[in-house]
CSV table of C-alpha atoms and ligand atoms in Angstrom, one decimal:
chain,number,residue,atom,x,y,z
V,1,UNK,CA,0.0,0.0,0.0
V,2,UNK,CA,1.2,3.5,-0.9
V,3,UNK,CA,0.3,6.4,1.4
V,4,UNK,CA,0.1,9.9,-0.1
V,5,UNK,CA,0.1,13.0,2.2
V,6,UNK,CA,-0.8,16.4,0.8
V,7,UNK,CA,-3.1,14.3,-1.3
V,8,UNK,CA,-5.5,17.2,-2.1
V,9,UNK,CA,-2.5,19.5,-2.9
V,10,UNK,CA,-0.9,20.2,-6.2
V,11,UNK,CA,1.9,17.6,-6.2
V,12,UNK,CA,0.3,14.9,-3.9
V,13,UNK,CA,-2.8,14.8,-6.2
V,14,UNK,CA,-0.5,14.4,-9.2
V,15,UNK,CA,1.4,11.6,-7.5
V,16,UNK,CA,-1.9,9.8,-6.8
V,17,UNK,CA,-2.6,9.9,-10.6
V,18,UNK,CA,0.8,8.4,-11.4
V,19,UNK,CA,0.3,5.5,-8.9
V,20,UNK,CA,-3.3,4.8,-10.0
V,21,UNK,CA,-2.1,4.8,-13.7
V,22,UNK,CA,0.4,2.0,-12.6
V,23,UNK,CA,-2.5,0.1,-11.0
V,24,UNK,CA,-1.0,0.4,-7.5
V,25,UNK,CA,-3.0,0.6,-4.3
V,26,UNK,CA,-3.2,4.1,-2.9
V,27,UNK,CA,-4.3,5.5,0.5
V,28,UNK,CA,-4.6,9.2,1.0
V,29,UNK,CA,-4.5,11.4,4.1
V,30,UNK,CA,-6.7,14.4,4.4
V,31,UNK,CA,-8.2,16.5,7.2
V,32,UNK,CA,-11.4,16.8,5.2
V,33,UNK,CA,-12.4,13.6,3.4
V,34,UNK,CA,-15.9,15.0,2.7
V,35,UNK,CA,-14.5,17.6,0.3
V,36,UNK,CA,-11.3,15.9,-0.8
V,37,UNK,CA,-12.7,14.9,-4.2
V,38,UNK,CA,-10.1,12.2,-4.8
V,39,UNK,CA,-10.4,9.6,-7.7
V,40,UNK,CA,-12.4,6.4,-7.3
V,41,UNK,CA,-10.1,3.7,-6.1
V,42,UNK,CA,-8.2,5.8,-3.6
V,43,UNK,CA,-8.7,4.8,0.0
V,44,UNK,CA,-9.3,8.1,1.8
V,45,UNK,CA,-8.4,8.4,5.5
V,46,UNK,CA,-9.0,11.3,7.8
V,47,UNK,CA,-5.8,12.1,9.6
V,48,UNK,CA,-3.9,15.3,10.7
V,49,UNK,CA,-0.1,15.4,10.5
V,50,UNK,CA,-0.2,17.6,13.5
V,51,UNK,CA,-1.9,14.9,15.5
V,52,UNK,CA,0.5,11.9,15.9
V,53,UNK,CA,-2.4,9.9,17.4
V,54,UNK,CA,-4.1,9.9,14.0
V,55,UNK,CA,-1.2,8.5,12.1
V,56,UNK,CA,-0.8,4.8,13.1
V,57,UNK,CA,-4.2,3.9,11.7
V,58,UNK,CA,-3.4,5.7,8.5
V,59,UNK,CA,-0.1,3.9,8.2
V,60,UNK,CA,-1.3,0.4,8.9
V,61,UNK,CA,-0.1,-1.9,6.1
V,62,UNK,CA,1.7,0.9,4.3
V,63,UNK,CA,5.1,0.2,2.8
V,64,UNK,CA,5.8,3.4,0.9
V,65,UNK,CA,5.0,7.0,1.7
V,66,UNK,CA,4.9,10.2,-0.3
V,67,UNK,CA,5.4,13.0,2.2
V,68,UNK,CA,4.2,16.5,1.4
V,69,UNK,CA,3.9,19.1,4.2
V,70,UNK,CA,3.5,22.8,4.1
V,71,UNK,CA,4.3,26.1,5.9
V,72,UNK,CA,5.5,26.7,9.4
V,73,UNK,CA,4.6,23.2,10.4
V,74,UNK,CA,6.9,21.4,7.9
V,75,UNK,CA,9.5,20.4,10.6
V,76,UNK,CA,6.9,19.1,13.1
V,77,UNK,CA,4.7,17.4,10.5
V,78,UNK,CA,7.7,15.7,8.8
V,79,UNK,CA,9.0,14.5,12.1
V,80,UNK,CA,5.5,13.2,13.2
V,81,UNK,CA,5.1,11.2,10.0
V,82,UNK,CA,8.7,9.9,9.8
V,83,UNK,CA,8.5,8.7,13.4
V,84,UNK,CA,5.1,7.0,12.9
V,85,UNK,CA,6.3,5.5,9.6
V,86,UNK,CA,9.3,3.9,11.2
V,87,UNK,CA,7.1,2.5,13.9
V,88,UNK,CA,4.7,1.1,11.3
V,89,UNK,CA,7.5,-0.7,9.4
V,90,UNK,CA,7.4,1.6,6.3
V,91,UNK,CA,10.2,0.7,3.8
V,92,UNK,CA,10.5,3.9,1.9
V,93,UNK,CA,9.8,7.6,2.3
V,94,UNK,CA,9.9,10.2,-0.5
V,95,UNK,CA,9.8,13.7,0.9
V,96,UNK,CA,8.7,16.7,-1.2
V,97,UNK,CA,11.3,19.3,-0.1
V,98,UNK,CA,12.5,22.6,-1.7
V,99,UNK,CA,15.1,23.2,-4.4
V,100,UNK,CA,16.6,25.9,-2.2
V,101,UNK,CA,17.2,23.4,0.7
V,102,UNK,CA,20.4,22.7,-1.3
V,103,UNK,CA,21.5,26.3,-1.4
V,104,UNK,CA,24.0,26.8,1.4
V,105,UNK,CA,23.4,30.6,1.3
V,106,UNK,CA,19.6,30.1,1.9
V,107,UNK,CA,19.0,30.8,5.6
V,108,UNK,CA,15.5,32.1,5.2
V,109,UNK,CA,12.6,30.2,6.8
V,110,UNK,CA,11.2,27.9,4.0
V,111,UNK,CA,14.4,26.1,3.1
V,112,UNK,CA,15.4,26.0,6.7
V,113,UNK,CA,12.0,24.3,7.6
V,114,UNK,CA,12.6,21.8,4.8
V,115,UNK,CA,16.2,21.0,6.0
V,116,UNK,CA,14.8,20.3,9.5
V,117,UNK,CA,12.1,18.1,7.9
V,118,UNK,CA,14.7,16.2,5.8
V,119,UNK,CA,16.8,15.7,9.0
V,120,UNK,CA,13.8,14.1,10.7
V,121,UNK,CA,13.3,11.8,7.7
V,122,UNK,CA,16.9,10.8,7.6
V,123,UNK,CA,16.9,10.1,11.3
V,124,UNK,CA,13.9,7.8,11.1
V,125,UNK,CA,15.9,4.9,9.8
V,126,UNK,CA,13.5,4.4,6.9
V,127,UNK,CA,15.0,4.5,3.3
V,128,UNK,CA,14.4,8.0,1.9
V,129,UNK,CA,14.6,10.0,-1.3
V,130,UNK,CA,14.5,13.8,-1.2
V,131,UNK,CA,12.7,15.5,-4.1
V,132,UNK,CA,13.8,19.2,-4.2
V,133,UNK,CA,11.9,21.1,-6.9
V,134,UNK,CA,12.5,24.7,-7.8
V,135,UNK,CA,9.4,27.0,-8.2
V,136,UNK,CA,6.3,25.4,-9.6
V,137,UNK,CA,4.9,26.5,-13.0
V,138,UNK,CA,1.5,26.3,-11.3
V,139,UNK,CA,2.4,29.3,-9.2
V,140,UNK,CA,1.3,31.3,-12.3
V,141,UNK,CA,-2.3,30.3,-11.4
V,142,UNK,CA,-2.0,33.1,-8.8
V,143,UNK,CA,-2.1,35.5,-11.7
V,144,UNK,CA,-5.2,34.0,-13.3
V,145,UNK,CA,-7.7,36.5,-11.7
V,146,UNK,CA,-5.8,39.6,-12.7
V,147,UNK,CA,-5.2,38.2,-16.2
V,148,UNK,CA,-8.9,37.5,-16.7
V,149,UNK,CA,-10.0,40.8,-15.1
V,150,UNK,CA,-7.4,43.2,-16.4
V,151,UNK,CA,-5.0,41.4,-18.7
V,152,UNK,CA,-2.2,42.2,-16.3
V,153,UNK,CA,0.3,40.2,-14.3
V,154,UNK,CA,1.6,41.9,-11.2
V,155,UNK,CA,4.7,40.4,-9.4
V,156,UNK,CA,7.8,41.6,-7.5
V,157,UNK,CA,11.4,40.9,-8.4
V,158,UNK,CA,10.9,41.2,-12.1
V,159,UNK,CA,14.6,40.6,-12.9
V,160,UNK,CA,14.5,37.3,-11.1
V,161,UNK,CA,14.6,34.1,-13.1
V,162,UNK,CA,13.5,30.7,-11.9
V,163,UNK,CA,13.9,27.4,-13.7
V,164,UNK,CA,10.2,26.6,-13.0
V,165,UNK,CA,9.0,23.0,-13.1
V,166,UNK,CA,5.7,21.5,-14.0
V,167,UNK,CA,4.2,19.7,-10.9
V,168,UNK,CA,3.5,16.8,-13.3
V,169,UNK,CA,7.3,16.2,-13.6
V,170,UNK,CA,7.7,16.4,-9.8
V,171,UNK,CA,5.0,13.7,-9.6
V,172,UNK,CA,6.6,11.5,-12.2
V,173,UNK,CA,10.0,11.6,-10.5
V,174,UNK,CA,8.4,11.0,-7.1
V,175,UNK,CA,6.4,8.0,-8.4
V,176,UNK,CA,9.6,6.6,-9.8
V,177,UNK,CA,11.3,7.0,-6.4
V,178,UNK,CA,8.4,5.3,-4.8
V,179,UNK,CA,8.1,2.4,-7.1
V,180,UNK,CA,11.5,1.7,-8.7
V,181,UNK,CA,14.8,0.4,-7.2
V,182,UNK,CA,17.9,2.6,-7.0
V,183,UNK,CA,16.5,5.8,-5.5
V,184,UNK,CA,17.2,5.3,-1.8
V,185,UNK,CA,19.5,8.0,-0.4
V,186,UNK,CA,19.3,10.2,-3.5
V,187,UNK,CA,18.6,13.9,-3.4
V,188,UNK,CA,17.0,15.1,-6.6
V,189,UNK,CA,17.1,18.8,-7.4
V,190,UNK,CA,14.3,19.3,-10.0
V,191,UNK,CA,13.9,22.1,-12.6
V,192,UNK,CA,12.1,22.7,-15.8
V,193,UNK,CA,14.0,23.1,-19.1
V,194,UNK,CA,14.4,26.9,-18.9
V,195,UNK,CA,14.7,29.7,-16.4
V,196,UNK,CA,12.1,32.4,-16.8
V,197,UNK,CA,11.4,35.8,-15.3
V,198,UNK,CA,7.7,36.7,-14.5
V,199,UNK,CA,7.7,39.0,-17.5
V,200,UNK,CA,8.8,36.1,-19.8
V,201,UNK,CA,6.2,33.8,-18.3
V,202,UNK,CA,3.6,36.6,-19.0
V,203,UNK,CA,4.7,36.6,-22.7
V,204,UNK,CA,4.2,32.9,-22.9
V,205,UNK,CA,0.7,33.2,-21.3
V,206,UNK,CA,-0.2,35.9,-23.7
V,207,UNK,CA,0.8,33.8,-26.7
V,208,UNK,CA,-1.2,30.8,-25.4
V,209,UNK,CA,-4.4,32.6,-24.6
V,210,UNK,CA,-4.1,34.8,-27.7
V,211,UNK,CA,-4.5,38.1,-25.9
V,212,UNK,CA,-1.9,40.9,-25.1
V,213,UNK,CA,-0.9,40.9,-21.4
V,214,UNK,CA,0.9,43.6,-19.5
V,215,UNK,CA,3.6,42.8,-16.9
V,216,UNK,CA,3.7,45.3,-14.0
V,217,UNK,CA,6.5,44.9,-11.4
V,218,UNK,CA,5.3,45.7,-7.9
V,219,UNK,CA,7.3,46.3,-4.8
V,220,UNK,CA,8.0,43.5,-2.3
V,221,UNK,CA,6.0,45.5,0.2
V,222,UNK,CA,2.9,45.6,-2.1
V,223,UNK,CA,3.3,41.9,-2.8
V,224,UNK,CA,3.4,41.1,0.9
V,225,UNK,CA,0.4,43.3,1.6
V,226,UNK,CA,-1.5,41.3,-1.1
V,227,UNK,CA,-0.6,38.0,0.7
V,228,UNK,CA,-1.9,39.4,4.0
V,229,UNK,CA,-5.0,40.6,2.3
V,230,UNK,CA,-5.7,37.1,1.0
V,231,UNK,CA,-5.5,35.7,4.6
V,232,UNK,CA,-1.9,34.4,4.6
V,233,UNK,CA,-0.6,34.6,8.2
V,234,UNK,CA,2.2,37.2,8.8
V,235,UNK,CA,5.0,34.6,9.5
V,236,UNK,CA,4.2,32.7,6.3
V,237,UNK,CA,3.8,35.9,4.3
V,238,UNK,CA,7.2,37.1,5.4
V,239,UNK,CA,8.7,33.6,4.7
V,240,UNK,CA,7.2,33.6,1.2
V,241,UNK,CA,8.6,37.1,0.4
V,242,UNK,CA,12.1,36.0,1.6
V,243,UNK,CA,11.8,33.0,-0.7
V,244,UNK,CA,10.7,35.1,-3.7
V,245,UNK,CA,13.5,37.6,-3.2
V,246,UNK,CA,16.0,34.7,-3.8
V,247,UNK,CA,14.8,34.6,-7.4
V,248,UNK,CA,17.3,37.5,-7.9
V,249,UNK,CA,20.1,35.1,-7.0
V,250,UNK,CA,21.6,32.9,-9.8
V,251,UNK,CA,20.9,29.7,-7.8
V,252,UNK,CA,17.2,29.6,-8.9
V,253,UNK,CA,18.0,30.0,-12.6
V,254,UNK,CA,20.3,27.0,-12.9
V,255,UNK,CA,18.7,24.2,-15.1
V,256,UNK,CA,19.3,20.7,-13.7
V,257,UNK,CA,19.2,17.6,-15.8
V,258,UNK,CA,17.6,15.4,-13.1
V,259,UNK,CA,14.1,15.0,-14.6
V,260,UNK,CA,15.6,13.5,-17.8
V,261,UNK,CA,18.1,11.4,-15.9
V,262,UNK,CA,15.3,9.9,-13.7
V,263,UNK,CA,12.5,9.6,-16.2
V,264,UNK,CA,14.3,9.2,-19.5
V,265,UNK,CA,12.5,12.2,-21.1
V,266,UNK,CA,12.8,16.0,-21.1
V,267,UNK,CA,10.9,18.0,-18.5
V,268,UNK,CA,7.8,19.8,-19.7
V,269,UNK,CA,8.1,23.4,-20.9
V,270,UNK,CA,6.1,26.4,-19.5
V,271,UNK,CA,4.4,26.5,-22.9
V,272,UNK,CA,3.1,23.0,-22.4
V,273,UNK,CA,1.9,23.7,-18.9
V,274,UNK,CA,0.2,26.9,-20.0
V,275,UNK,CA,-1.6,25.2,-22.9
V,276,UNK,CA,-2.9,22.5,-20.5
V,277,UNK,CA,-4.1,25.1,-18.1
V,278,UNK,CA,-5.3,27.7,-20.6
V,279,UNK,CA,-8.9,27.5,-19.4
V,280,UNK,CA,-7.9,28.9,-16.0
V,281,UNK,CA,-6.7,32.1,-17.6
V,282,UNK,CA,-9.6,32.5,-20.0
V,283,UNK,CA,-12.7,31.3,-18.2
V,284,UNK,CA,-15.4,34.0,-17.5
L,1,NAP,N1,5.1,26.3,-4.8
L,1,NAP,C1,6.3,26.2,-5.1
L,1,NAP,O1,6.8,26.9,-6.0
L,1,NAP,C2,7.2,25.2,-4.4
L,1,NAP,C3,8.5,25.0,-4.8
L,1,NAP,C4,9.3,24.1,-4.1
L,1,NAP,C5,8.8,23.4,-3.0
L,1,NAP,N2,7.5,23.6,-2.6
L,1,NAP,C6,7.0,22.8,-1.5
L,1,NAP,O2,5.9,22.1,-1.9
L,1,NAP,C7,5.0,21.9,-0.7
L,1,NAP,C8,3.6,22.3,-1.1
L,1,NAP,O3,3.2,21.3,-2.0
L,1,NAP,P1,1.8,21.5,-2.8
L,1,NAP,O4,1.8,22.9,-3.4
L,1,NAP,O5,1.6,20.3,-3.6
L,1,NAP,O6,0.8,21.5,-1.5
L,1,NAP,P2,-0.5,22.4,-1.4
L,1,NAP,O7,-1.2,22.4,-2.7
L,1,NAP,O8,-0.1,23.6,-0.7
L,1,NAP,O9,-1.4,21.4,-0.5
L,1,NAP,C9,-1.3,21.4,0.9
L,1,NAP,C10,-1.7,20.0,1.3
L,1,NAP,O10,-1.3,19.8,2.7
L,1,NAP,C11,-2.3,19.1,3.3
L,1,NAP,N3,-2.2,19.5,4.8
L,1,NAP,C12,-2.0,20.7,5.3
L,1,NAP,N4,-2.0,20.6,6.6
L,1,NAP,C13,-2.2,19.3,6.9
L,1,NAP,C14,-2.3,18.6,8.2
L,1,NAP,N5,-2.2,19.3,9.3
L,1,NAP,N6,-2.5,17.3,8.1
L,1,NAP,C15,-2.7,16.6,6.9
L,1,NAP,N7,-2.6,17.2,5.7
L,1,NAP,C16,-2.3,18.6,5.8
L,1,NAP,C17,-3.6,19.6,2.7
L,1,NAP,O11,-4.5,18.5,2.9
L,1,NAP,P3,-6.0,18.7,3.4
L,1,NAP,O12,-6.4,20.2,3.3
L,1,NAP,O13,-6.8,17.9,2.4
L,1,NAP,O14,-6.1,18.2,4.8
L,1,NAP,C18,-3.2,19.7,1.2
L,1,NAP,O15,-3.3,18.4,0.6
L,1,NAP,C19,5.6,22.8,0.4
L,1,NAP,O16,6.4,22.0,1.2
L,1,NAP,C20,6.5,23.8,-0.4
L,1,NAP,O17,7.5,24.3,0.4
L,1,NAP,C21,6.7,24.5,-3.3
């Protein structure tokens, strides 16, 4: 049995699709099974990574785990799951980490939380693989409202380039690490095929949706105020802004060959991602 955490999230959901496509048995953890909307065939279990008492039942009979945690609770939730997985006899843990966990200069919160989570996974005694993606292409969905409403993308750090990756490719590598031999003890830094600035992503989106779009660089302060307005808590908003600022460093623009090395095919382009998600930018 394969257990997927973060099952209703961007990458966990895509990992579920890969495992189901290979006809493998999947159990998913969510705090809200009633609205999880997971595919038929997935065994859905209510559990909370912040509540260690809820984990043994979710892990009963499980051999391999995809571990996705978020936000300020990454270290605690990774440790809770890793401890419970070791106790349950799990053979293999694949942790969704962050590309910048491998950047020695990155001392800001999000990579630091992931390093602490990785340390807990390593200390569990269970075989592990760390999957460290750079920024997700799907972060562009945050622009969908302003694109639909005013044909505008607003973002800070306009000069910053990130070798963005399609979550599909993160899921394909993660599923390989869960199902194939040879991935134990490996740390996979994952990127897409090309580093792009927000302005360059805007140009691609304009071409795909067939409508001119304007890119407007906003200040980091204005971007943080937007996060707070959308209900992100202040600690997380500050952590996200520190992460975004790192797009100005060359680290995030390096293209890594890992997706092709693990899967045998090139990572998907931002054009491909945008075409698949075109409806999100054009719907009324
Ligand atoms: N976005 C990026 O550019 C980027 C880049 C590199 C790395 N990352 C890393 O990727 C991870 C986020 O992945 P994602 O975007 O796929 O996730 P996501 O879409 O943010 O989804 C969050 C998931 O976490 C689950 N969750 C939250 N709290 C939980 C709890 N207490 N117990 C059980 N489940 C809980 C939610 O499940 P329910 O609500 O169903 O319970 C949901 O499935 C983060 O660690 C982030 O640092 C992101």
